[in-house]
Tab-separated table of C-alpha atoms (C1' of nucleotides) in Angstrom:
chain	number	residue	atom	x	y	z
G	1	UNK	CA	106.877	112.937	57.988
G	2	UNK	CA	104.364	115.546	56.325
G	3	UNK	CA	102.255	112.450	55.422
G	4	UNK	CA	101.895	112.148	59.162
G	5	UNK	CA	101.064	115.636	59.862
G	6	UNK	CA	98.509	115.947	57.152
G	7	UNK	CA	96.533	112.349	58.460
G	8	UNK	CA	96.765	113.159	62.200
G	9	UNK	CA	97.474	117.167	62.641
G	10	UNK	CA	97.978	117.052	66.186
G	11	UNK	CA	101.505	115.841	65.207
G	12	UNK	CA	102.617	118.728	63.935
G	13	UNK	CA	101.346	121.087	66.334
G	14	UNK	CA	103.562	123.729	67.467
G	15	UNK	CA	104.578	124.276	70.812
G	16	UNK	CA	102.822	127.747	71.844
G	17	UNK	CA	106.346	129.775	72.415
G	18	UNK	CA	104.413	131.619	75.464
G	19	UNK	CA	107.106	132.433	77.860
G	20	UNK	CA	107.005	130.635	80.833
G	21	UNK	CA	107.325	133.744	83.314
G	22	UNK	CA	108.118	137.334	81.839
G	23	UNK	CA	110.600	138.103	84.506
G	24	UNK	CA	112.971	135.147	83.362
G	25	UNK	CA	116.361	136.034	83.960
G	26	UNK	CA	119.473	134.215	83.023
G	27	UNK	CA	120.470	132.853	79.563
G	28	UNK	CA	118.533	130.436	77.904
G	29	UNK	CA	122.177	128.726	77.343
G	30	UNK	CA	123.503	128.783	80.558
G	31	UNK	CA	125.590	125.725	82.202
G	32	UNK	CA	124.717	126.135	85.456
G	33	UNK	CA	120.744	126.231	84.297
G	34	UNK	CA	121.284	123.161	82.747
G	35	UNK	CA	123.045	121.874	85.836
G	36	UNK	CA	120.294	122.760	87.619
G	37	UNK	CA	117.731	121.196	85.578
G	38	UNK	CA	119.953	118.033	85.267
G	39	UNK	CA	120.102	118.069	89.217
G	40	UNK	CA	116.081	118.253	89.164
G	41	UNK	CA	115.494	115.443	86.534
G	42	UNK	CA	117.861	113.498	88.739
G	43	UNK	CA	115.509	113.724	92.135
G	44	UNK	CA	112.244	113.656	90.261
G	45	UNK	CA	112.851	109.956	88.940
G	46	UNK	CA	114.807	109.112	91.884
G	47	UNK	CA	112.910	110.521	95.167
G	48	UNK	CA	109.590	111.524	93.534
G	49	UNK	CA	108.346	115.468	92.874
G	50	UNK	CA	108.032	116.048	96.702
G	51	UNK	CA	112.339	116.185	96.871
G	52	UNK	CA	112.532	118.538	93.932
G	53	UNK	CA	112.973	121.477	96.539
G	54	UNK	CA	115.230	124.634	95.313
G	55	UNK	CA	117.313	123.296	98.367
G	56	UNK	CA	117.924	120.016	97.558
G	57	UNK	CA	118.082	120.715	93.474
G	58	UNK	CA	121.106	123.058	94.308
G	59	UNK	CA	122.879	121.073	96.664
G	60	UNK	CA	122.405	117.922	94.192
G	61	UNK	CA	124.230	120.323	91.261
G	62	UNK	CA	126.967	121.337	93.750
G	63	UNK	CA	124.907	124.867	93.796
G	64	UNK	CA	123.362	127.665	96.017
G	65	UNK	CA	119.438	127.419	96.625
G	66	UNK	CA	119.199	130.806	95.329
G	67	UNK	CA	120.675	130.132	92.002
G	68	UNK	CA	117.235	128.268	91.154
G	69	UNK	CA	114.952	131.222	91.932
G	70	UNK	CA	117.414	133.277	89.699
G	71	UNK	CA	117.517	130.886	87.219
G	72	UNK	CA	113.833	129.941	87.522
G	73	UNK	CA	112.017	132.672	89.018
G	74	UNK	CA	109.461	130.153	90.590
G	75	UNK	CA	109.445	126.237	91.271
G	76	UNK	CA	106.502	125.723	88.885
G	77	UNK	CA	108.517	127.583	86.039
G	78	UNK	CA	111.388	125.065	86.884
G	79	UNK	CA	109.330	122.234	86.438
G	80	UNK	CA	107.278	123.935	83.347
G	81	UNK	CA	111.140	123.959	81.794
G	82	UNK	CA	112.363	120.526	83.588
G	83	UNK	CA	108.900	118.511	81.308
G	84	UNK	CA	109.418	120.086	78.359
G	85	UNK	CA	113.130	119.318	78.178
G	86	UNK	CA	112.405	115.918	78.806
G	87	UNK	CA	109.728	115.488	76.599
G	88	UNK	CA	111.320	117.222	73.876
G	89	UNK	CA	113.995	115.098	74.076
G	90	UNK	CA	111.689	111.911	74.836
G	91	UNK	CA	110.179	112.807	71.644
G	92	UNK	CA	112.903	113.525	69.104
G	93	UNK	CA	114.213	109.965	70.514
G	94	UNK	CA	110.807	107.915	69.559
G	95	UNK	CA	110.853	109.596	66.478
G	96	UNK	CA	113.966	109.122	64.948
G	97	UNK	CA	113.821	105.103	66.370
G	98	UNK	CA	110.029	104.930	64.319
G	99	UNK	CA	111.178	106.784	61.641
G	100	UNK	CA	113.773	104.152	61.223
G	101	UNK	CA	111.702	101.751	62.052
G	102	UNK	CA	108.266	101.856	62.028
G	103	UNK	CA	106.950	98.321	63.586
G	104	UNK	CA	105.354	97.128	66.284
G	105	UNK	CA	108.622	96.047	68.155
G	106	UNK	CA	109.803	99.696	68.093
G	107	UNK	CA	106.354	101.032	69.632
G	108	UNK	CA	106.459	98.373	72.178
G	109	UNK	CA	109.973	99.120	73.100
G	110	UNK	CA	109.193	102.773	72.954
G	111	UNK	CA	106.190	102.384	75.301
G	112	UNK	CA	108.001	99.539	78.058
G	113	UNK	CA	110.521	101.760	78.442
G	114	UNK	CA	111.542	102.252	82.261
G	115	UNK	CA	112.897	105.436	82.104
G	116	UNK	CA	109.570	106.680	80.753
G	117	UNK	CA	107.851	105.428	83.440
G	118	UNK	CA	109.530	106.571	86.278
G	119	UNK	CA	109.260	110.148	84.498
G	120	UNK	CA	105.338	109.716	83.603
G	121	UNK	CA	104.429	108.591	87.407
G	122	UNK	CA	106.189	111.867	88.455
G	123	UNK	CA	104.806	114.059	86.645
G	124	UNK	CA	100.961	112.419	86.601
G	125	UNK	CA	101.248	113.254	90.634
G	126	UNK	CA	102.580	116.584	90.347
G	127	UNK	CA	99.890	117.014	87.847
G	128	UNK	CA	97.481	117.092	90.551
G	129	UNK	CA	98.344	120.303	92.479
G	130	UNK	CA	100.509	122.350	89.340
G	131	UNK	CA	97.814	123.104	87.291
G	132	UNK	CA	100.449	124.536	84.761
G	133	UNK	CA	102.034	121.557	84.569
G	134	UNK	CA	98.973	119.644	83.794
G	135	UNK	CA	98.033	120.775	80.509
G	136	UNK	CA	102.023	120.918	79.571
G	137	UNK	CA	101.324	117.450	79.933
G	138	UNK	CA	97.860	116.807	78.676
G	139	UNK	CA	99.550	118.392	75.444
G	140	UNK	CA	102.941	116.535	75.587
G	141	UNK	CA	100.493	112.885	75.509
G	142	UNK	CA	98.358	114.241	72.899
G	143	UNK	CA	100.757	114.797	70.158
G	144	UNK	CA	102.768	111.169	71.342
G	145	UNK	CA	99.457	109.362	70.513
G	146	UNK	CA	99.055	110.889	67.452
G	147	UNK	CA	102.237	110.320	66.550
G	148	UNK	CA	102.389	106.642	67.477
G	149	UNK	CA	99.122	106.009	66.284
G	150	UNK	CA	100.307	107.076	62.416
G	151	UNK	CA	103.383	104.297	63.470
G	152	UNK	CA	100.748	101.598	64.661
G	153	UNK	CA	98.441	102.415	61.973
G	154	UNK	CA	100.848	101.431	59.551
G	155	UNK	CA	102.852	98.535	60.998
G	156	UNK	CA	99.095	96.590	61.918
G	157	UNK	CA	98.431	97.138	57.906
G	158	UNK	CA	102.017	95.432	57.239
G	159	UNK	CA	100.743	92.743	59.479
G	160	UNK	CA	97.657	92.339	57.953
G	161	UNK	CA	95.399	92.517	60.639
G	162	UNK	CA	92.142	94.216	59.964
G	163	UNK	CA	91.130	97.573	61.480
G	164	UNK	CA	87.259	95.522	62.415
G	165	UNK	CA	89.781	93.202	64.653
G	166	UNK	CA	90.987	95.632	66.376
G	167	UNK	CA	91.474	99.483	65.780
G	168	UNK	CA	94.399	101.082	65.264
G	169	UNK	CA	93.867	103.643	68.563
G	170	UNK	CA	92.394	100.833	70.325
G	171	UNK	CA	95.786	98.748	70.027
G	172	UNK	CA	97.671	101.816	71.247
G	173	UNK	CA	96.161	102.684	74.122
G	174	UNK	CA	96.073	98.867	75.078
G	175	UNK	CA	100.361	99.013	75.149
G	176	UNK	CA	100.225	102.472	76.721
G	177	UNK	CA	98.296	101.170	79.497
G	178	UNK	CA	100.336	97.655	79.384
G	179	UNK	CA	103.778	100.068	79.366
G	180	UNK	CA	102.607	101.844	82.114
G	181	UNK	CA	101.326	99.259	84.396
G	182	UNK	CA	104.456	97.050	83.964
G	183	UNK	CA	106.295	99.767	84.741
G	184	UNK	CA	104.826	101.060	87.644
G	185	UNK	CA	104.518	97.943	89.671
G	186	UNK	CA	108.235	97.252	88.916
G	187	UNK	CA	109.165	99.967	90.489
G	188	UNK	CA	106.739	98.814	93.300
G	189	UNK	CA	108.398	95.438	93.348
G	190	UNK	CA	105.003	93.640	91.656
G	191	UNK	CA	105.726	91.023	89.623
G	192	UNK	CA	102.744	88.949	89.291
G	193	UNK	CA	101.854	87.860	85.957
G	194	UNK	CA	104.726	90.089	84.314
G	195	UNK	CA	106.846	87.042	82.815
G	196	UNK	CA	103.767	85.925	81.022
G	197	UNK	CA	102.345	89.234	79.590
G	198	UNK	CA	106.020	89.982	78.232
G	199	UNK	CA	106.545	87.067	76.571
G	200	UNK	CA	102.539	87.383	75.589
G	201	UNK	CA	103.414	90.938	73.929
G	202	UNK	CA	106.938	89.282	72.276
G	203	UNK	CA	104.744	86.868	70.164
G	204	UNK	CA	102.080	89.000	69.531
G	205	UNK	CA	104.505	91.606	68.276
G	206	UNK	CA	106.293	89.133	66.539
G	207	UNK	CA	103.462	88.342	64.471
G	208	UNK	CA	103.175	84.592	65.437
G	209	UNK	CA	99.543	85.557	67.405
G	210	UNK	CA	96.798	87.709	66.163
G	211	UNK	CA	96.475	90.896	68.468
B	1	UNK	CA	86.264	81.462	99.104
B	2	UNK	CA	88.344	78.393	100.413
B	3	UNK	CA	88.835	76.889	96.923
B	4	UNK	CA	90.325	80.507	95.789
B	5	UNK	CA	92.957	80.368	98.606
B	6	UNK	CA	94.119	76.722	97.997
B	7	UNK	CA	94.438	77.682	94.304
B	8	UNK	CA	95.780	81.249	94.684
B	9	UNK	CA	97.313	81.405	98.339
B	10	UNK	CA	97.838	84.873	97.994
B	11	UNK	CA	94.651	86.029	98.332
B	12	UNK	CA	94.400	84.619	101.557
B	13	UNK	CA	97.780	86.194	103.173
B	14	UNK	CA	96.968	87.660	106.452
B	15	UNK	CA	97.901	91.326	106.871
B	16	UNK	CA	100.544	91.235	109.214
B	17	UNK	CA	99.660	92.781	112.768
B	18	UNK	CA	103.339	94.407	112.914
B	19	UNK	CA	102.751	97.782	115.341
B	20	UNK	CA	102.951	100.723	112.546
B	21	UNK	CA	104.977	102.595	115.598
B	22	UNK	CA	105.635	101.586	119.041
B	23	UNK	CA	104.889	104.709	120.653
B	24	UNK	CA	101.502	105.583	118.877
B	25	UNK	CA	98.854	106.740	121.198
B	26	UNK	CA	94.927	107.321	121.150
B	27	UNK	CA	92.281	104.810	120.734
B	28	UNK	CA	91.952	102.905	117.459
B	29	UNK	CA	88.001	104.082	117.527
B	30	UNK	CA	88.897	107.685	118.052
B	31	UNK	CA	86.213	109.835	116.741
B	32	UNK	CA	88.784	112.547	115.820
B	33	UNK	CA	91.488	109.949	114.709
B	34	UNK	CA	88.792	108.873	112.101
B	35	UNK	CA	88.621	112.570	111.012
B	36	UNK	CA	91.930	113.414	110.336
B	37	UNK	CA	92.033	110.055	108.307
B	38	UNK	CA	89.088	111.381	106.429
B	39	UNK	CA	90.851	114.598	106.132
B	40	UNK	CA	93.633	114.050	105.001
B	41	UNK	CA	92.036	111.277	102.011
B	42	UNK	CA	90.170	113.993	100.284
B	43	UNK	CA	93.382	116.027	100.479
B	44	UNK	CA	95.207	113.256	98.875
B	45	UNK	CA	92.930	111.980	96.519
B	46	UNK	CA	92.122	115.951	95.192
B	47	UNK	CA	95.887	117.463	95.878
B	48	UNK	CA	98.274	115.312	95.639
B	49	UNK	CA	100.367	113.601	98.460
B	50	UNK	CA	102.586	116.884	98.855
B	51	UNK	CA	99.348	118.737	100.345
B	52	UNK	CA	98.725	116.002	103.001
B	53	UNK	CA	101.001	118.277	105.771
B	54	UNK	CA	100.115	117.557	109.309
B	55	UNK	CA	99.196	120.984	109.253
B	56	UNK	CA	96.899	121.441	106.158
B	57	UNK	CA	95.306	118.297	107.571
B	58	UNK	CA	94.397	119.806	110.335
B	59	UNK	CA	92.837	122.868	109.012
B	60	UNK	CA	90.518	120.414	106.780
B	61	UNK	CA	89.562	118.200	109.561
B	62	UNK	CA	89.025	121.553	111.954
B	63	UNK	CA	91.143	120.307	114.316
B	64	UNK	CA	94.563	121.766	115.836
B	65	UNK	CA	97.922	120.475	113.991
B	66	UNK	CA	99.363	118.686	116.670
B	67	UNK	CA	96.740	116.583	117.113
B	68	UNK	CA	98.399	114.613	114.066
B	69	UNK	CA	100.850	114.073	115.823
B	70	UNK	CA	99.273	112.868	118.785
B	71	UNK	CA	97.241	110.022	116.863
B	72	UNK	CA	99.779	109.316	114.536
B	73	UNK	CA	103.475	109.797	115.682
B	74	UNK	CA	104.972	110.423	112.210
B	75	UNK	CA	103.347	111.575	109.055
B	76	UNK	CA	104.392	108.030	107.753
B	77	UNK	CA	102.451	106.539	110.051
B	78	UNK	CA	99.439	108.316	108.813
B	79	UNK	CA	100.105	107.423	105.599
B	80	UNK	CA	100.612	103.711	106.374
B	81	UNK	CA	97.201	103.714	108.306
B	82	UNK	CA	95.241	105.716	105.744
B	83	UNK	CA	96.930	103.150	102.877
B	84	UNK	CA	95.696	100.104	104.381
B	85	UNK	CA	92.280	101.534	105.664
B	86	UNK	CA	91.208	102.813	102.110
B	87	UNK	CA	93.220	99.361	100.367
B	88	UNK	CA	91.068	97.104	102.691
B	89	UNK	CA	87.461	98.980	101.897
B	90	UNK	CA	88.438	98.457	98.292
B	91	UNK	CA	89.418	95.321	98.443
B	92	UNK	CA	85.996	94.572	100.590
B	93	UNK	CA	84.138	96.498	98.138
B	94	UNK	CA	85.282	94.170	95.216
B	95	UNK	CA	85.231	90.977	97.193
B	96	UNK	CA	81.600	92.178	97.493
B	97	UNK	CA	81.177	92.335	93.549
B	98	UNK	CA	83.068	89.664	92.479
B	99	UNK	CA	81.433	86.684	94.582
B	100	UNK	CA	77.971	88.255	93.034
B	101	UNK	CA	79.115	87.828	89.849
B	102	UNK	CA	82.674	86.951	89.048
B	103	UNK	CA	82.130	88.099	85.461
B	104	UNK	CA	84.454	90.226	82.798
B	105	UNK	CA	81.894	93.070	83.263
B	106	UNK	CA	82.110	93.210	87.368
B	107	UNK	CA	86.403	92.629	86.642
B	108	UNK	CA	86.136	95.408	84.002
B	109	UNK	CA	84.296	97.730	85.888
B	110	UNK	CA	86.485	97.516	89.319
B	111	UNK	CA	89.699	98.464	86.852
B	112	UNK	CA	88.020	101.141	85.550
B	113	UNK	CA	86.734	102.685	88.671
B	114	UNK	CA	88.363	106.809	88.758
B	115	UNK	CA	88.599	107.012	92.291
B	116	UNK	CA	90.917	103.560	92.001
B	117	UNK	CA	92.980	105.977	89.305
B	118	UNK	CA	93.115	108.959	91.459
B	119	UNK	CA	94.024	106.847	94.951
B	120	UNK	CA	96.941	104.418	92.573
B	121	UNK	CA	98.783	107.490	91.278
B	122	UNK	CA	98.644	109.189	94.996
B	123	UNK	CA	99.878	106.512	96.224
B	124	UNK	CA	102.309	105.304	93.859
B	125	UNK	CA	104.101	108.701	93.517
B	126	UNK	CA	104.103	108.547	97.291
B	127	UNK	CA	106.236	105.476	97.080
B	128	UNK	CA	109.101	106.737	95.317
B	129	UNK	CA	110.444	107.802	98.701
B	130	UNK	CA	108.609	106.349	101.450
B	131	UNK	CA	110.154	103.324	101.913
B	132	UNK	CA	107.336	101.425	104.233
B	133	UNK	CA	104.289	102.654	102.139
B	134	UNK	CA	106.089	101.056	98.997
B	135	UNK	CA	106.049	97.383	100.749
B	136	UNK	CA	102.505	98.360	101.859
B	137	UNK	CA	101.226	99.286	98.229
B	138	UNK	CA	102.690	96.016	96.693
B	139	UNK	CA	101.299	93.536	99.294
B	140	UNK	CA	97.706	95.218	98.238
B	141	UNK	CA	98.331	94.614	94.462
B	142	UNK	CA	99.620	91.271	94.827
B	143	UNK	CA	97.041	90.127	97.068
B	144	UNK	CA	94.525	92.089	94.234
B	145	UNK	CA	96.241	90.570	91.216
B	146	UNK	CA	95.738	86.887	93.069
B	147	UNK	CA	91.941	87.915	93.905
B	148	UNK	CA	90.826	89.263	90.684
B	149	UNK	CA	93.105	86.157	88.636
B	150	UNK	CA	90.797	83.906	90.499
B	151	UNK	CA	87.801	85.658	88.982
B	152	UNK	CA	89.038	85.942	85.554
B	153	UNK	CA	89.881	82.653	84.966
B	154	UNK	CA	86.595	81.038	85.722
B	155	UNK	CA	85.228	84.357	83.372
B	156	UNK	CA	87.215	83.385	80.681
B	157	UNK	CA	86.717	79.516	81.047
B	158	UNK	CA	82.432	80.585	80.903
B	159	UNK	CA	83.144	82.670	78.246
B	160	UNK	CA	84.700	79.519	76.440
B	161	UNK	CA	87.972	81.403	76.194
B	162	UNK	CA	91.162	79.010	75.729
B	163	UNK	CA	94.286	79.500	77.946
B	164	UNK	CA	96.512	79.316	74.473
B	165	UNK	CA	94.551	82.306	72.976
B	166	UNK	CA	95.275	84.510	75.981
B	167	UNK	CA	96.194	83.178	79.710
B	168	UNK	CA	94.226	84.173	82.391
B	169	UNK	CA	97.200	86.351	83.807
B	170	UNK	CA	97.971	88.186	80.858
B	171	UNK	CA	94.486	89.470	80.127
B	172	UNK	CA	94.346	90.372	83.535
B	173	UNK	CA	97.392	92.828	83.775
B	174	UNK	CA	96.035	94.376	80.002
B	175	UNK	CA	93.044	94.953	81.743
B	176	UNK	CA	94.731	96.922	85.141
B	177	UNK	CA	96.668	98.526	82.518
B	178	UNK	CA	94.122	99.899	80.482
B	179	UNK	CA	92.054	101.148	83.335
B	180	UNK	CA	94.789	102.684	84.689
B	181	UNK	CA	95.709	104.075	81.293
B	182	UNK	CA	92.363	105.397	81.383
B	183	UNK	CA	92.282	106.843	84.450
B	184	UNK	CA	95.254	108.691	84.704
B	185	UNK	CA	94.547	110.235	81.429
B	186	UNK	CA	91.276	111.129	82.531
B	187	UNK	CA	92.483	113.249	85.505
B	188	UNK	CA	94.981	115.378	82.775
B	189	UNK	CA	92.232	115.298	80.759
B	190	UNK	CA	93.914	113.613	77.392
B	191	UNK	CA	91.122	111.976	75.765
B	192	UNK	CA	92.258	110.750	72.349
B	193	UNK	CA	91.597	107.150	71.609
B	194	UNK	CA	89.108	106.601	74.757
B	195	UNK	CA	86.058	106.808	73.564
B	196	UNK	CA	87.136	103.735	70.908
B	197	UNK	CA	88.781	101.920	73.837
B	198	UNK	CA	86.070	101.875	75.724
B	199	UNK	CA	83.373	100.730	72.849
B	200	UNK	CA	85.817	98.086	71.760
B	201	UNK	CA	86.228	96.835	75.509
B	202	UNK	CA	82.463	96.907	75.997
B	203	UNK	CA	82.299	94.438	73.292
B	204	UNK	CA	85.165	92.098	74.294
B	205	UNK	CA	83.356	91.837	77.456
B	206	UNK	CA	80.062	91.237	76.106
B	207	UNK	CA	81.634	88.043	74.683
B	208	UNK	CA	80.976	89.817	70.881
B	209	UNK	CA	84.814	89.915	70.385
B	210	UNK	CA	87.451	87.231	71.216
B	211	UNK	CA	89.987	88.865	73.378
H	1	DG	C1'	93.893	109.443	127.574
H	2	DT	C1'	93.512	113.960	125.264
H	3	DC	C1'	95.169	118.128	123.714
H	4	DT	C1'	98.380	122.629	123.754
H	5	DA	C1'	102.618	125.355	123.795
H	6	DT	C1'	106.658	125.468	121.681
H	7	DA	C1'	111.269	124.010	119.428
H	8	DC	C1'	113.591	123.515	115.555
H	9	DT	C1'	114.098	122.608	110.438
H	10	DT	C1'	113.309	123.527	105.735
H	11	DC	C1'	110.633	125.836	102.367
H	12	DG	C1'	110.026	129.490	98.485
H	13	DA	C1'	111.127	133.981	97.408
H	14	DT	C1'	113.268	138.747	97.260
H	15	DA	C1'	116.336	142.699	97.988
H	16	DG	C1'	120.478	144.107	97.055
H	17	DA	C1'	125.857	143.307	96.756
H	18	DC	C1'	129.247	142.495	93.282
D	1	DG	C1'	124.393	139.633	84.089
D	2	DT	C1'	125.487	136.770	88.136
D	3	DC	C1'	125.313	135.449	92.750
D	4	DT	C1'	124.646	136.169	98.221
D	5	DA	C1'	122.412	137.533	102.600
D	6	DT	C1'	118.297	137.117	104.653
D	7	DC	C1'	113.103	137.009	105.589
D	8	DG	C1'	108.582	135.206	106.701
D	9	DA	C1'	105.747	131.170	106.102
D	10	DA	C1'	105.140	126.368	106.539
D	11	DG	C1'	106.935	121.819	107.725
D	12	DT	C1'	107.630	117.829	111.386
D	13	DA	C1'	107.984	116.619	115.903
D	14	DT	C1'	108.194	116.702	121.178
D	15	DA	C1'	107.637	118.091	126.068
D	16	DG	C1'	104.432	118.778	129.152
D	17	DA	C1'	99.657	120.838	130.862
D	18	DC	C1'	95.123	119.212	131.754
DNA sequence: GTCTATACTTCGATAGAC
DNA sequence: GTCTATCGAAGTATAGAC
């Protein structure tokens, strides 16, 4: 991996260990935080950002509302926590699948996932009015494209296809956006045209089609 | 137009008159219905759907809070009426475009359009748990996907494009995706990758590139 | 037809009991 | 260190005055 973090830094970069709020009580270790945070996760993907209330997080854990505020002084610091759990563990997943397998089937797999969907549309909307939460984000993509785009650089080299066909960041954003569109209108119910990208992407990825 | 709705029907679906609610009150040309619509649009579009309150509404359009109410009985009604008014001026707006020139360029630059972005992930984070705005959104991008497959495949047959190098369909969705890709990004203000994207998508559309 | 007064629910957050 | 009792603000919605 330190080849990676030497040719694209942003890899490697450190998450700033800034605590989230200074009055933070509770350990770090706690069950019931976890429960808590579980319970959040659980209505995010489900109902949207909107029914991630310290009401409805602690009734969905089998908790009192107050135990979030104790736990998490403020909402915002509960959803600070609730991204970078996910995307922690969202992260440690991609990498141990590319570092077993760095090819163009794992990145498209990686990048079609559902569950990553669901969790990106939340987020991108909650974006909007948590400003915290925005550049927790805005960081959390950074580092994934650099990390995927040291994968993709690679595996289009394997394939032999030249970086004047297409380039390498160029490819990656083109199945991050193709990820995320599929994605989102599933969960909309669209399903025009989706057949034929997928098996489209299967053939391209396949190597029997030039990208 | 015709040939476009014998060869894509769904273009041509008519919106169906269904009564949002039974009870709703206030004429349909209201000059103060008109301004909470307008209202509560830049709210969405700037804070997120969790800011559009009947109440915070209100205080934008300088009107009283119950007046949302009056015009539109639930807040789901409102956001049924303010989907489809804002989903039909698009979908004007690129009509407009496209039978002017149904080219890659006029296709490219309706996907890429921000305030498209900005509106899609309002509205699509909205969905997750309103139930009637979710059938709403996907009859708009159906009806889009049918309009704007129309237009590409006469593009791509100008641009001497054949169907086995990439169907109509399929470059389609890669291009919603990467405009939506694009956009979202955009608003968190990740950049990586989009300056290539966009030089490399200039040029496919310029008809230097094959797709 | 248009708008206001008001009911009732749920929200985030804190002060303080154990 | 952990949890409860409770507050004030903000939310949706309706009944009824003009």
């Amino acid at each position: 991996m330190l080849s990676s973090c030497l040719a694209f830094p942003a890899i490697c970069d450190k998450v700033s260990p800034v605590a989230i709020s200074e009055r933070r009580i509770g350990a770090a270790d706690s069950k019931t935080r976890a429960q808590l945070l579980d319970a959040a996760e659980r209505l995010l993907i489900e109902d949207g950002y909107a029914a991630v209330t310290s009401r409805r997080v602690a009734a969905e854990a089998g908790l009192k509302p107050q135990l979030v505020h104790y736990y998490f002084r403020t909402m915002d610091d509960l959803f600070v926590e609730l991204f970078r759990r996910s995307a922690d563990a969202a992260f440690a997943r991609a990498e141990k699948r590319l570092a077993k397998d760095p090819s163009l089937a794992t990145l498209w797999a990686l990048n079609n996932d559902p569950r990553g969907a669901a969790f990106l549309v939340g987020f991108a909307a909650l974006a909007n009015h948590r400003k915290t939460i925005r550049v927790e984000i805005a960081r959390y993509a950074e580092r994934n494209r650099a990390r995927q785009l040291a994968a993709i650089t690679g595996a289009l080299q394997s394939a032999g296809v030249d970086e004047g066909t297409i380039p390498p960041v160029v490819a990656l954003v083109l199945m991050t956006g193709l990820g995320q569109v599929l994605g989102i209108e599933r969960g909309l119910g669209v399903k025009a045209g989706h057949a034929e990208t997928l098996a489209f992407v299967e053939r391209v990825v396949a190597g029997r089609v030039a990208p």
